XYZ file of C-alpha atoms in Angstrom:
115
model
C -7.020 -3.891 11.790
C -6.152 -4.116 7.932
C -5.905 -0.092 8.200
C -3.400 -0.686 10.996
C -1.573 -3.289 8.972
C -1.236 -0.885 6.111
C -0.278 2.212 8.050
C 2.623 0.428 9.949
C 3.775 -1.100 6.893
C 3.707 2.639 5.380
C 5.712 3.995 8.061
C 8.281 1.163 7.903
C 8.723 1.578 4.068
C 8.797 5.266 4.186
C 12.546 5.407 4.097
C 12.998 3.068 1.340
C 10.137 4.845 -0.645
C 12.077 8.259 -0.002
C 15.225 6.637 -0.956
C 13.630 5.412 -4.520
C 12.163 8.647 -5.031
C 15.626 10.461 -4.681
C 17.383 8.254 -6.356
C 14.994 7.929 -9.191
C 13.595 11.113 -9.512
C 12.149 10.500 -13.418
C 9.919 7.928 -11.847
C 8.521 9.359 -9.118
C 5.077 9.185 -10.855
C 5.511 5.645 -11.536
C 6.239 5.065 -7.903
C 2.761 7.078 -7.163
C 0.905 5.005 -9.723
C 2.069 1.696 -8.502
C 2.234 2.489 -5.005
C -0.881 4.495 -4.502
C -3.325 3.593 -7.078
C -2.564 0.062 -7.761
C -1.738 -1.041 -4.465
C -4.424 0.945 -2.844
C -6.965 -0.021 -5.264
C -5.916 -3.883 -5.063
C -6.285 -3.661 -1.190
C -9.679 -1.815 -1.132
C -10.994 -4.693 -3.545
C -9.355 -7.744 -1.315
C -10.425 -6.646 1.903
C -13.996 -5.941 0.477
C -14.298 -9.135 -1.214
C -13.080 -11.008 1.907
C -16.034 -9.879 3.578
C -18.460 -11.388 1.434
C -16.813 -15.009 1.344
C -16.869 -17.640 3.856
C -14.332 -17.996 6.533
C -12.623 -21.154 5.641
C -12.266 -19.556 1.967
C -10.458 -16.230 3.371
C -8.252 -18.364 5.114
C -7.104 -20.369 2.473
C -6.665 -16.933 0.147
C -4.597 -15.287 3.030
C -2.223 -18.237 2.907
C -2.193 -18.357 -0.955
C -1.051 -14.754 -1.298
C 2.750 -15.068 0.006
C 2.995 -18.175 -1.905
C 1.515 -16.625 -5.142
C 4.288 -13.965 -4.562
C 7.046 -16.581 -5.070
C 5.772 -18.090 -8.219
C 5.018 -14.659 -9.668
C 8.347 -13.279 -8.666
C 10.276 -16.401 -10.316
C 7.858 -16.015 -13.577
C 8.028 -12.184 -14.203
C 10.927 -10.790 -12.406
C 13.466 -14.019 -12.871
C 13.925 -14.497 -9.490
C 15.035 -17.739 -8.561
C 13.450 -18.935 -5.309
C 15.519 -21.832 -3.171
C 14.123 -24.977 -2.609
C 12.781 -24.169 0.909
C 10.449 -21.806 -0.843
C 8.988 -23.859 -3.160
C 8.874 -26.402 -0.253
C 6.617 -23.921 1.560
C 4.499 -23.073 -1.818
C 4.115 -26.888 -2.133
C 2.989 -27.151 1.216
C 0.547 -24.067 1.187
C -1.170 -25.319 -1.772
C -1.507 -28.592 -0.705
C -3.100 -27.686 2.708
C -5.385 -25.414 1.039
C -6.252 -28.027 -1.483
C -7.173 -30.406 1.584
C -9.061 -27.521 3.574
C -11.238 -26.832 0.543
C -12.118 -30.449 0.024
C -13.101 -30.617 3.787
C -14.948 -27.602 4.490
C -18.710 -27.525 4.006
C -19.776 -24.103 2.772
C -23.307 -24.352 4.704
C -21.459 -24.606 8.173
C -18.710 -22.112 7.354
C -18.874 -18.842 9.144
C -18.978 -16.272 6.958
C -15.983 -13.647 6.892
C -17.927 -10.129 7.548
C -18.488 -11.678 11.495
C -14.618 -11.984 11.744
C -13.585 -9.034 9.547
């Protein structure tokens, strides 16, 4: 399933990638390193790790991923998220905290069964 999602995303982003590489040809090597190496390696590590964690933990991490993108963009890219984005981050963190407190790890289904 992850391969299918990444393939569709790659096809959809191909025109933007082509445009970026043609507009900034001096940076093609950095595009390859960032896109293929870092994104590919991070994706591999992410999915391999998910298979070894309990399903309750995986579901919390899946929701934290986009929320962390808002925080990192604000910290490192000087983006200013609107109040709704910050509300979403807060709700995701609060929901993850509640889920982590109420989940029994002995009763949790392991992620490999679902991934």
